[in-house]
Amino acid sequence: MTSVLPPFVQAASGSLGAASANALTYPLDLITTRIQATEKGTSIRKQIHTYGLSSFYDGIWADTGATLLSSFLYYYVYSFLREFVVRGNGKSKAAMLSLPQELAIGYAAGIASRSITTPLNLVTVRLQTARMSEDSSAQGEASRFTGVCQQILREEGLRGFWKGFSSNFILSLNPAVTLYLFQQYRRVMLKGKERAAPPPGHSFLGGALANSVAVIMLYPLLLAKTVVQASRISNSANNSSQYISIRSSLLGIYTAGGFFALYRGLGAQLFKGVLRQGTAMMVKQRIEQLVVQAYLKQRALRRVQYKG
């Protein structure tokens, strides 16, 4: 039930779909990150009054770059590995694989893409939360891409760019589960030609539902990762060498607010995910349909020219 187009086409359509969805939902993404990164949270009205409307696009270029790169790598590796497994099993490209096989392929693709894009994701989180810093000098430096990179290098060294990466060993299941559930949605809800080329409405709904289930399953870890990436190393002598780990972040959130604190900002995350993943899948499917239509028209034109 997956695309039979070459890996590069799937990767290009997936990355363009993700970038389009990212641009559409970016203010929601920034609000969600700020809610996750602080225990007290901050209202939308307060953010507009204090920082202005432009603050809702802090870090958008870094995030768009990370989204394009991450999505391209994910879909390329996924489609390449899937094609390899399908050929090894002697099946057609559109054949369904078993759940363990699909999840394993998606997981491997997720790890590969996140290992390369984690630094950009980290810089994005820092840009999104820079205005929340009580240190005015830090706000000025952290409001620029180069300033954030220099800050991370100075405080934490090169390894600081992969802060929170350990969570990816579990969070990489998110895109794998999302893509698998979307394929299952196509198989159960659609028939005939629509199953191979879902209408925009079904692409949006299927992508939104699949992403929501995956997010709910892994949300506490996603929250802890954001808290870790938003945190800065203290300049005090006692804390200068201490790093906040995913485990300690989860424990701290739970200790401070109990079980429900582990789902702080879930509503905003789900709302953002519905719009982002639904739009991404819809655009991806549409681009792939246009590629197929262009190929069929080109082939028909060559046949006419050949007969002529």
mmCIF file of N, CA and C in Angstrom, residues 38-158:
data_model
loop_
_atom_site.group_PDB
_atom_site.id
_atom_site.type_symbol
_atom_site.label_atom_id
_atom_site.label_comp_id
_atom_site.label_asym_id
_atom_site.label_seq_id
_atom_site.Cartn_x
_atom_site.Cartn_y
_atom_site.Cartn_z
ATOM 1 N N THR A 38 8.672 25.295 29.696
ATOM 2 C CA THR A 38 8.518 25.985 30.978
ATOM 3 C C THR A 38 7.370 25.401 31.762
ATOM 4 N N GLU A 39 7.541 25.279 33.066
ATOM 5 C CA GLU A 39 6.505 24.713 33.920
ATOM 6 C C GLU A 39 5.290 25.627 34.017
ATOM 7 N N LYS A 40 5.533 26.951 34.019
ATOM 8 C CA LYS A 40 4.439 27.897 34.185
ATOM 9 C C LYS A 40 3.696 28.143 32.884
ATOM 10 N N GLY A 41 4.391 27.953 31.770
ATOM 11 C CA GLY A 41 3.770 28.209 30.482
ATOM 12 C C GLY A 41 3.662 29.705 30.218
ATOM 13 N N THR A 42 3.192 30.051 29.061
ATOM 14 C CA THR A 42 3.023 31.462 28.707
ATOM 15 C C THR A 42 1.887 31.577 27.706
ATOM 16 N N SER A 43 0.942 32.460 27.966
ATOM 17 C CA SER A 43 -0.239 32.573 27.120
ATOM 18 C C SER A 43 0.103 33.216 25.787
ATOM 19 N N ILE A 44 -0.748 32.948 24.809
ATOM 20 C CA ILE A 44 -0.544 33.529 23.476
ATOM 21 C C ILE A 44 -0.675 35.049 23.542
ATOM 22 N N ARG A 45 -1.661 35.532 24.289
ATOM 23 C CA ARG A 45 -1.876 36.975 24.407
ATOM 24 C C ARG A 45 -0.658 37.660 25.023
ATOM 25 N N LYS A 46 -0.071 37.018 26.044
ATOM 26 C CA LYS A 46 1.103 37.594 26.699
ATOM 27 C C LYS A 46 2.294 37.632 25.752
ATOM 28 N N GLN A 47 2.454 36.585 24.939
ATOM 29 C CA GLN A 47 3.556 36.535 23.992
ATOM 30 C C GLN A 47 3.424 37.636 22.948
ATOM 31 N N ILE A 48 2.201 37.858 22.457
ATOM 32 C CA ILE A 48 1.977 38.909 21.458
ATOM 33 C C ILE A 48 2.253 40.280 22.065
ATOM 34 N N HIS A 49 1.750 40.498 23.289
ATOM 35 C CA HIS A 49 1.927 41.797 23.949
ATOM 36 C C HIS A 49 3.393 42.076 24.254
ATOM 37 N N THR A 50 4.128 41.040 24.691
ATOM 38 C CA THR A 50 5.514 41.225 25.116
ATOM 39 C C THR A 50 6.488 41.259 23.952
ATOM 40 N N TYR A 51 6.321 40.334 23.011
ATOM 41 C CA TYR A 51 7.321 40.163 21.955
ATOM 42 C C TYR A 51 6.859 40.593 20.561
ATOM 43 N N GLY A 52 5.545 40.734 20.363
ATOM 44 C CA GLY A 52 5.038 41.081 19.038
ATOM 45 C C GLY A 52 4.751 39.845 18.193
ATOM 46 N N LEU A 53 4.004 40.033 17.122
ATOM 47 C CA LEU A 53 3.612 38.917 16.253
ATOM 48 C C LEU A 53 4.817 38.238 15.598
ATOM 49 N N SER A 54 5.868 39.027 15.336
ATOM 50 C CA SER A 54 7.041 38.456 14.663
ATOM 51 C C SER A 54 7.705 37.366 15.502
ATOM 52 N N SER A 55 7.458 37.374 16.815
ATOM 53 C CA SER A 55 8.089 36.377 17.691
ATOM 54 C C SER A 55 7.594 34.969 17.406
ATOM 55 N N PHE A 56 6.449 34.865 16.756
ATOM 56 C CA PHE A 56 5.900 33.542 16.452
ATOM 57 C C PHE A 56 6.617 32.865 15.284
ATOM 58 N N TYR A 57 7.596 33.570 14.721
ATOM 59 C CA TYR A 57 8.384 32.979 13.634
ATOM 60 C C TYR A 57 9.864 32.917 13.989
ATOM 61 N N ASP A 58 10.174 33.017 15.277
ATOM 62 C CA ASP A 58 11.559 32.852 15.719
ATOM 63 C C ASP A 58 12.061 31.466 15.333
ATOM 64 N N GLY A 59 13.162 31.425 14.579
ATOM 65 C CA GLY A 59 13.776 30.138 14.234
ATOM 66 C C GLY A 59 13.146 29.410 13.067
ATOM 67 N N ILE A 60 12.272 30.069 12.312
ATOM 68 C CA ILE A 60 11.558 29.356 11.248
ATOM 69 C C ILE A 60 12.491 28.865 10.147
ATOM 70 N N TRP A 61 13.561 29.644 9.840
ATOM 71 C CA TRP A 61 14.447 29.216 8.749
ATOM 72 C C TRP A 61 15.265 27.997 9.150
ATOM 73 N N ALA A 62 15.735 27.968 10.390
ATOM 74 C CA ALA A 62 16.473 26.793 10.871
ATOM 75 C C ALA A 62 15.567 25.570 10.902
ATOM 76 N N ASP A 63 14.320 25.785 11.332
ATOM 77 C CA ASP A 63 13.382 24.660 11.424
ATOM 78 C C ASP A 63 12.984 24.161 10.045
ATOM 79 N N THR A 64 12.803 25.073 9.106
ATOM 80 C CA THR A 64 12.449 24.666 7.744
ATOM 81 C C THR A 64 13.589 23.865 7.115
ATOM 82 N N GLY A 65 14.819 24.321 7.329
ATOM 83 C CA GLY A 65 15.977 23.575 6.825
ATOM 84 C C GLY A 65 16.050 22.188 7.437
ATOM 85 N N ALA A 66 15.830 22.111 8.747
ATOM 86 C CA ALA A 66 15.856 20.811 9.428
ATOM 87 C C ALA A 66 14.738 19.908 8.917
ATOM 88 N N THR A 67 13.567 20.493 8.669
ATOM 89 C CA THR A 67 12.424 19.714 8.187
ATOM 90 C C THR A 67 12.680 19.161 6.787
ATOM 91 N N LEU A 68 13.194 20.010 5.898
ATOM 92 C CA LEU A 68 13.504 19.562 4.539
ATOM 93 C C LEU A 68 14.525 18.430 4.542
ATOM 94 N N LEU A 69 15.602 18.629 5.282
ATOM 95 C CA LEU A 69 16.675 17.634 5.324
ATOM 96 C C LEU A 69 16.213 16.346 5.990
ATOM 97 N N SER A 70 15.536 16.481 7.130
ATOM 98 C CA SER A 70 15.088 15.304 7.877
ATOM 99 C C SER A 70 14.088 14.478 7.073
ATOM 100 N N SER A 71 13.110 15.144 6.477
ATOM 101 C CA SER A 71 12.080 14.429 5.710
ATOM 102 C C SER A 71 12.663 13.777 4.464
ATOM 103 N N PHE A 72 13.563 14.508 3.778
ATOM 104 C CA PHE A 72 14.176 13.938 2.575
ATOM 105 C C PHE A 72 14.958 12.675 2.928
ATOM 106 N N LEU A 73 15.785 12.761 3.977
ATOM 107 C CA LEU A 73 16.587 11.598 4.383
ATOM 108 C C LEU A 73 15.695 10.454 4.840
ATOM 109 N N TYR A 74 14.653 10.787 5.596
ATOM 110 C CA TYR A 74 13.772 9.729 6.108
ATOM 111 C C TYR A 74 13.105 8.968 4.968
ATOM 112 N N TYR A 75 12.451 9.688 4.071
ATOM 113 C CA TYR A 75 11.725 9.020 2.986
ATOM 114 C C TYR A 75 12.664 8.316 2.011
ATOM 115 N N TYR A 76 13.840 8.900 1.797
ATOM 116 C CA TYR A 76 14.786 8.258 0.881
ATOM 117 C C TYR A 76 15.287 6.936 1.465
ATOM 118 N N VAL A 77 15.737 6.971 2.714
ATOM 119 C CA VAL A 77 16.239 5.753 3.354
ATOM 120 C C VAL A 77 15.116 4.728 3.501
ATOM 121 N N TYR A 78 13.931 5.203 3.896
ATOM 122 C CA TYR A 78 12.788 4.295 4.072
ATOM 123 C C TYR A 78 12.440 3.579 2.774
ATOM 124 N N SER A 79 12.257 4.345 1.693
ATOM 125 C CA SER A 79 11.857 3.735 0.420
ATOM 126 C C SER A 79 12.954 2.839 -0.138
ATOM 127 N N PHE A 80 14.237 3.244 0.070
ATOM 128 C CA PHE A 80 15.352 2.428 -0.397
ATOM 129 C C PHE A 80 15.389 1.094 0.351
ATOM 130 N N LEU A 81 15.282 1.131 1.676
ATOM 131 C CA LEU A 81 15.315 -0.096 2.472
ATOM 132 C C LEU A 81 14.098 -0.966 2.195
ATOM 133 N N ARG A 82 12.946 -0.331 2.025
ATOM 134 C CA ARG A 82 11.732 -1.105 1.780
ATOM 135 C C ARG A 82 11.801 -1.831 0.441
ATOM 136 N N GLU A 83 12.291 -1.120 -0.561
ATOM 137 C CA GLU A 83 12.446 -1.731 -1.886
ATOM 138 C C GLU A 83 13.423 -2.907 -1.822
ATOM 139 N N PHE A 84 14.481 -2.753 -1.045
ATOM 140 C CA PHE A 84 15.469 -3.812 -0.886
ATOM 141 C C PHE A 84 14.846 -5.047 -0.231
ATOM 142 N N VAL A 85 14.050 -4.841 0.827
ATOM 143 C CA VAL A 85 13.409 -5.951 1.531
ATOM 144 C C VAL A 85 12.367 -6.620 0.646
ATOM 145 N N VAL A 86 11.578 -5.807 -0.059
ATOM 146 C CA VAL A 86 10.528 -6.353 -0.931
ATOM 147 C C VAL A 86 11.136 -7.218 -2.032
ATOM 148 N N ARG A 87 12.208 -6.739 -2.637
ATOM 149 C CA ARG A 87 12.874 -7.522 -3.680
ATOM 150 C C ARG A 87 13.433 -8.819 -3.119
ATOM 151 N N GLY A 88 13.976 -8.749 -1.911
ATOM 152 C CA GLY A 88 14.517 -9.943 -1.281
ATOM 153 C C GLY A 88 13.459 -10.980 -0.996
ATOM 154 N N ASN A 89 12.224 -10.513 -0.750
ATOM 155 C CA ASN A 89 11.116 -11.430 -0.482
ATOM 156 C C ASN A 89 10.396 -11.860 -1.755
ATOM 157 N N GLY A 90 10.826 -11.312 -2.893
ATOM 158 C CA GLY A 90 10.199 -11.681 -4.160
ATOM 159 C C GLY A 90 8.792 -11.148 -4.327
ATOM 160 N N LYS A 91 8.491 -9.988 -3.706
ATOM 161 C CA LYS A 91 7.155 -9.406 -3.792
ATOM 162 C C LYS A 91 7.169 -8.176 -4.694
ATOM 163 N N SER A 92 5.960 -7.694 -5.007
ATOM 164 C CA SER A 92 5.853 -6.473 -5.795
ATOM 165 C C SER A 92 6.112 -5.275 -4.894
ATOM 166 N N LYS A 93 6.430 -4.129 -5.485
ATOM 167 C CA LYS A 93 6.750 -2.934 -4.713
ATOM 168 C C LYS A 93 5.586 -2.473 -3.841
ATOM 169 N N ALA A 94 4.356 -2.700 -4.300
ATOM 170 C CA ALA A 94 3.182 -2.228 -3.564
ATOM 171 C C ALA A 94 2.736 -3.206 -2.484
ATOM 172 N N ALA A 95 3.419 -4.328 -2.324
ATOM 173 C CA ALA A 95 3.006 -5.344 -1.356
ATOM 174 C C ALA A 95 3.158 -4.846 0.070
ATOM 175 N N MET A 96 2.279 -5.333 0.949
ATOM 176 C CA MET A 96 2.364 -5.007 2.367
ATOM 177 C C MET A 96 3.374 -5.926 3.034
ATOM 178 N N LEU A 97 4.236 -5.365 3.850
ATOM 179 C CA LEU A 97 5.155 -6.153 4.643
ATOM 180 C C LEU A 97 4.547 -6.393 6.021
ATOM 181 N N SER A 98 5.176 -7.251 6.781
ATOM 182 C CA SER A 98 4.680 -7.522 8.127
ATOM 183 C C SER A 98 4.914 -6.309 9.022
ATOM 184 N N LEU A 99 4.179 -6.242 10.142
ATOM 185 C CA LEU A 99 4.331 -5.118 11.063
ATOM 186 C C LEU A 99 5.771 -4.976 11.556
ATOM 187 N N PRO A 100 6.434 -6.057 12.005
ATOM 188 C CA PRO A 100 7.831 -5.913 12.444
ATOM 189 C C PRO A 100 8.749 -5.385 11.345
ATOM 190 N N GLN A 101 8.544 -5.831 10.101
ATOM 191 C CA GLN A 101 9.381 -5.372 8.998
ATOM 192 C C GLN A 101 9.168 -3.886 8.715
ATOM 193 N N GLU A 102 7.889 -3.469 8.674
ATOM 194 C CA GLU A 102 7.585 -2.066 8.403
ATOM 195 C C GLU A 102 8.155 -1.163 9.500
ATOM 196 N N LEU A 103 7.974 -1.556 10.754
ATOM 197 C CA LEU A 103 8.464 -0.742 11.861
ATOM 198 C C LEU A 103 9.986 -0.711 11.895
ATOM 199 N N ALA A 104 10.617 -1.838 11.581
ATOM 200 C CA ALA A 104 12.081 -1.900 11.585
ATOM 201 C C ALA A 104 12.663 -0.987 10.511
ATOM 202 N N ILE A 105 12.050 -0.991 9.320
ATOM 203 C CA ILE A 105 12.512 -0.135 8.226
ATOM 204 C C ILE A 105 12.309 1.338 8.589
ATOM 205 N N GLY A 106 11.123 1.660 9.107
ATOM 206 C CA GLY A 106 10.838 3.034 9.506
ATOM 207 C C GLY A 106 11.740 3.501 10.637
ATOM 208 N N TYR A 107 12.027 2.601 11.560
ATOM 209 C CA TYR A 107 12.897 2.941 12.695
ATOM 210 C C TYR A 107 14.314 3.242 12.221
ATOM 211 N N ALA A 108 14.834 2.398 11.337
ATOM 212 C CA ALA A 108 16.190 2.608 10.806
ATOM 213 C C ALA A 108 16.264 3.931 10.045
ATOM 214 N N ALA A 109 15.226 4.240 9.265
ATOM 215 C CA ALA A 109 15.198 5.501 8.524
ATOM 216 C C ALA A 109 15.134 6.687 9.472
ATOM 217 N N GLY A 110 14.375 6.541 10.556
ATOM 218 C CA GLY A 110 14.252 7.611 11.542
ATOM 219 C C GLY A 110 15.574 7.901 12.238
ATOM 220 N N ILE A 111 16.285 6.846 12.637
ATOM 221 C CA ILE A 111 17.581 7.024 13.292
ATOM 222 C C ILE A 111 18.568 7.709 12.344
ATOM 223 N N ALA A 112 18.578 7.281 11.083
ATOM 224 C CA ALA A 112 19.501 7.849 10.097
ATOM 225 C C ALA A 112 19.244 9.342 9.892
ATOM 226 N N SER A 113 17.980 9.723 9.762
ATOM 227 C CA SER A 113 17.661 11.133 9.507
ATOM 228 C C SER A 113 17.893 11.995 10.746
ATOM 229 N N ARG A 114 17.520 11.503 11.919
ATOM 230 C CA ARG A 114 17.662 12.292 13.151
ATOM 231 C C ARG A 114 19.112 12.453 13.572
ATOM 232 N N SER A 115 19.943 11.467 13.255
ATOM 233 C CA SER A 115 21.352 11.575 13.629
ATOM 234 C C SER A 115 22.032 12.742 12.921
ATOM 235 N N ILE A 116 21.523 13.092 11.750
ATOM 236 C CA ILE A 116 22.107 14.182 10.962
ATOM 237 C C ILE A 116 21.432 15.521 11.264
ATOM 238 N N THR A 117 20.131 15.502 11.561
ATOM 239 C CA THR A 117 19.395 16.754 11.721
ATOM 240 C C THR A 117 19.213 17.199 13.172
ATOM 241 N N THR A 118 19.665 16.392 14.140
ATOM 242 C CA THR A 118 19.530 16.781 15.553
ATOM 243 C C THR A 118 20.157 18.153 15.846
ATOM 244 N N PRO A 119 21.364 18.480 15.327
ATOM 245 C CA PRO A 119 21.921 19.814 15.595
ATOM 246 C C PRO A 119 21.009 20.954 15.146
ATOM 247 N N LEU A 120 20.407 20.831 13.973
ATOM 248 C CA LEU A 120 19.497 21.868 13.495
ATOM 249 C C LEU A 120 18.244 21.947 14.362
ATOM 250 N N ASN A 121 17.754 20.795 14.794
ATOM 251 C CA ASN A 121 16.578 20.788 15.665
ATOM 252 C C ASN A 121 16.887 21.459 17.001
ATOM 253 N N LEU A 122 18.076 21.197 17.513
ATOM 254 C CA LEU A 122 18.489 21.802 18.779
ATOM 255 C C LEU A 122 18.580 23.320 18.661
ATOM 256 N N VAL A 123 19.193 23.796 17.584
ATOM 257 C CA VAL A 123 19.309 25.240 17.364
ATOM 258 C C VAL A 123 17.923 25.867 17.250
ATOM 259 N N THR A 124 16.993 25.182 16.577
ATOM 260 C CA THR A 124 15.626 25.688 16.436
ATOM 261 C C THR A 124 14.963 25.870 17.791
ATOM 262 N N VAL A 125 15.083 24.869 18.670
ATOM 263 C CA VAL A 125 14.488 24.951 20.003
ATOM 264 C C VAL A 125 15.080 26.128 20.776
ATOM 265 N N ARG A 126 16.403 26.322 20.671
ATOM 266 C CA ARG A 126 17.043 27.438 21.363
ATOM 267 C C ARG A 126 16.521 28.788 20.832
ATOM 268 N N LEU A 127 16.348 28.888 19.518
ATOM 269 C CA LEU A 127 15.828 30.124 18.924
ATOM 270 C C LEU A 127 14.391 30.375 19.365
ATOM 271 N N GLN A 128 13.611 29.299 19.461
ATOM 272 C CA GLN A 128 12.206 29.437 19.845
ATOM 273 C C GLN A 128 12.033 29.864 21.296
ATOM 274 N N THR A 129 12.962 29.463 22.150
ATOM 275 C CA THR A 129 12.832 29.743 23.586
ATOM 276 C C THR A 129 13.765 30.858 24.070
ATOM 277 N N ALA A 130 14.490 31.504 23.153
ATOM 278 C CA ALA A 130 15.457 32.529 23.546
ATOM 279 C C ALA A 130 14.798 33.683 24.288
ATOM 280 N N ARG A 131 13.597 34.072 23.859
ATOM 281 C CA ARG A 131 12.920 35.219 24.482
ATOM 282 C C ARG A 131 12.485 34.928 25.912
ATOM 283 N N MET A 132 12.443 33.645 26.284
ATOM 284 C CA MET A 132 12.030 33.270 27.632
ATOM 285 C C MET A 132 13.171 33.369 28.631
ATOM 286 N N SER A 133 14.386 33.593 28.149
ATOM 287 C CA SER A 133 15.541 33.678 29.033
ATOM 288 C C SER A 133 15.490 34.958 29.865
ATOM 289 N N GLU A 134 15.854 34.837 31.135
ATOM 290 C CA GLU A 134 15.869 36.002 32.016
ATOM 291 C C GLU A 134 17.126 36.844 31.815
ATOM 292 N N ASP A 135 18.109 36.267 31.141
ATOM 293 C CA ASP A 135 19.375 36.960 30.878
ATOM 294 C C ASP A 135 19.241 37.744 29.573
ATOM 295 N N SER A 136 19.186 39.086 29.672
ATOM 296 C CA SER A 136 18.969 39.916 28.483
ATOM 297 C C SER A 136 20.100 39.788 27.473
ATOM 298 N N SER A 137 21.336 39.636 27.947
ATOM 299 C CA SER A 137 22.461 39.472 27.033
ATOM 300 C C SER A 137 22.371 38.151 26.303
ATOM 301 N N ALA A 138 21.903 37.129 26.999
ATOM 302 C CA ALA A 138 21.730 35.815 26.376
ATOM 303 C C ALA A 138 20.630 35.868 25.329
ATOM 304 N N GLN A 139 19.581 36.673 25.596
ATOM 305 C CA GLN A 139 18.494 36.807 24.625
ATOM 306 C C GLN A 139 19.013 37.358 23.304
ATOM 307 N N GLY A 140 19.857 38.395 23.384
ATOM 308 C CA GLY A 140 20.378 39.010 22.168
ATOM 309 C C GLY A 140 21.230 38.056 21.375
ATOM 310 N N GLU A 141 22.112 37.325 22.042
ATOM 311 C CA GLU A 141 22.997 36.395 21.352
ATOM 312 C C GLU A 141 22.223 35.215 20.788
ATOM 313 N N ALA A 142 21.243 34.739 21.571
ATOM 314 C CA ALA A 142 20.510 33.538 21.177
ATOM 315 C C ALA A 142 19.394 33.824 20.185
ATOM 316 N N SER A 143 19.245 35.076 19.752
ATOM 317 C CA SER A 143 18.213 35.396 18.771
ATOM 318 C C SER A 143 18.724 35.220 17.346
ATOM 319 N N ARG A 144 20.014 34.875 17.193
ATOM 320 C CA ARG A 144 20.600 34.675 15.881
ATOM 321 C C ARG A 144 21.088 33.242 15.742
ATOM 322 N N PHE A 145 21.028 32.730 14.528
ATOM 323 C CA PHE A 145 21.457 31.350 14.275
ATOM 324 C C PHE A 145 22.921 31.163 14.655
ATOM 325 N N THR A 146 23.770 32.067 14.171
ATOM 326 C CA THR A 146 25.206 31.951 14.482
ATOM 327 C C THR A 146 25.462 32.139 15.964
ATOM 328 N N GLY A 147 24.679 33.015 16.597
ATOM 329 C CA GLY A 147 24.836 33.241 18.022
ATOM 330 C C GLY A 147 24.543 31.990 18.833
ATOM 331 N N VAL A 148 23.498 31.265 18.441
ATOM 332 C CA VAL A 148 23.136 30.022 19.129
ATOM 333 C C VAL A 148 24.236 28.979 18.962
ATOM 334 N N CYS A 149 24.742 28.848 17.739
ATOM 335 C CA CYS A 149 25.807 27.867 17.480
ATOM 336 C C CYS A 149 27.046 28.173 18.317
ATOM 337 N N GLN A 150 27.415 29.441 18.379
ATOM 338 C CA GLN A 150 28.575 29.838 19.172
ATOM 339 C C GLN A 150 28.331 29.592 20.658
ATOM 340 N N GLN A 151 27.122 29.855 21.095
ATOM 341 C CA GLN A 151 26.762 29.647 22.498
ATOM 342 C C GLN A 151 26.871 28.176 22.883
ATOM 343 N N ILE A 152 26.365 27.303 22.031
ATOM 344 C CA ILE A 152 26.419 25.865 22.303
ATOM 345 C C ILE A 152 27.859 25.377 22.321
ATOM 346 N N LEU A 153 28.652 25.822 21.347
ATOM 347 C CA LEU A 153 30.062 25.433 21.300
ATOM 348 C C LEU A 153 30.821 25.892 22.549
ATOM 349 N N ARG A 154 30.562 27.112 22.960
ATOM 350 C CA ARG A 154 31.267 27.672 24.106
ATOM 351 C C ARG A 154 30.890 26.953 25.407
ATOM 352 N N GLU A 155 29.609 26.654 25.575
ATOM 353 C CA GLU A 155 29.135 26.080 26.827
ATOM 354 C C GLU A 155 29.270 24.567 26.899
ATOM 355 N N GLU A 156 29.089 23.890 25.752
ATOM 356 C CA GLU A 156 28.980 22.431 25.804
ATOM 357 C C GLU A 156 29.864 21.698 24.805
ATOM 358 N N GLY A 157 30.549 22.422 23.944
ATOM 359 C CA GLY A 157 31.402 21.768 22.962
ATOM 360 C C GLY A 157 30.591 21.146 21.830
ATOM 361 N N LEU A 158 31.265 20.402 20.970
ATOM 362 C CA LEU A 158 30.595 19.797 19.814
ATOM 363 C C LEU A 158 29.500 18.812 20.212
#
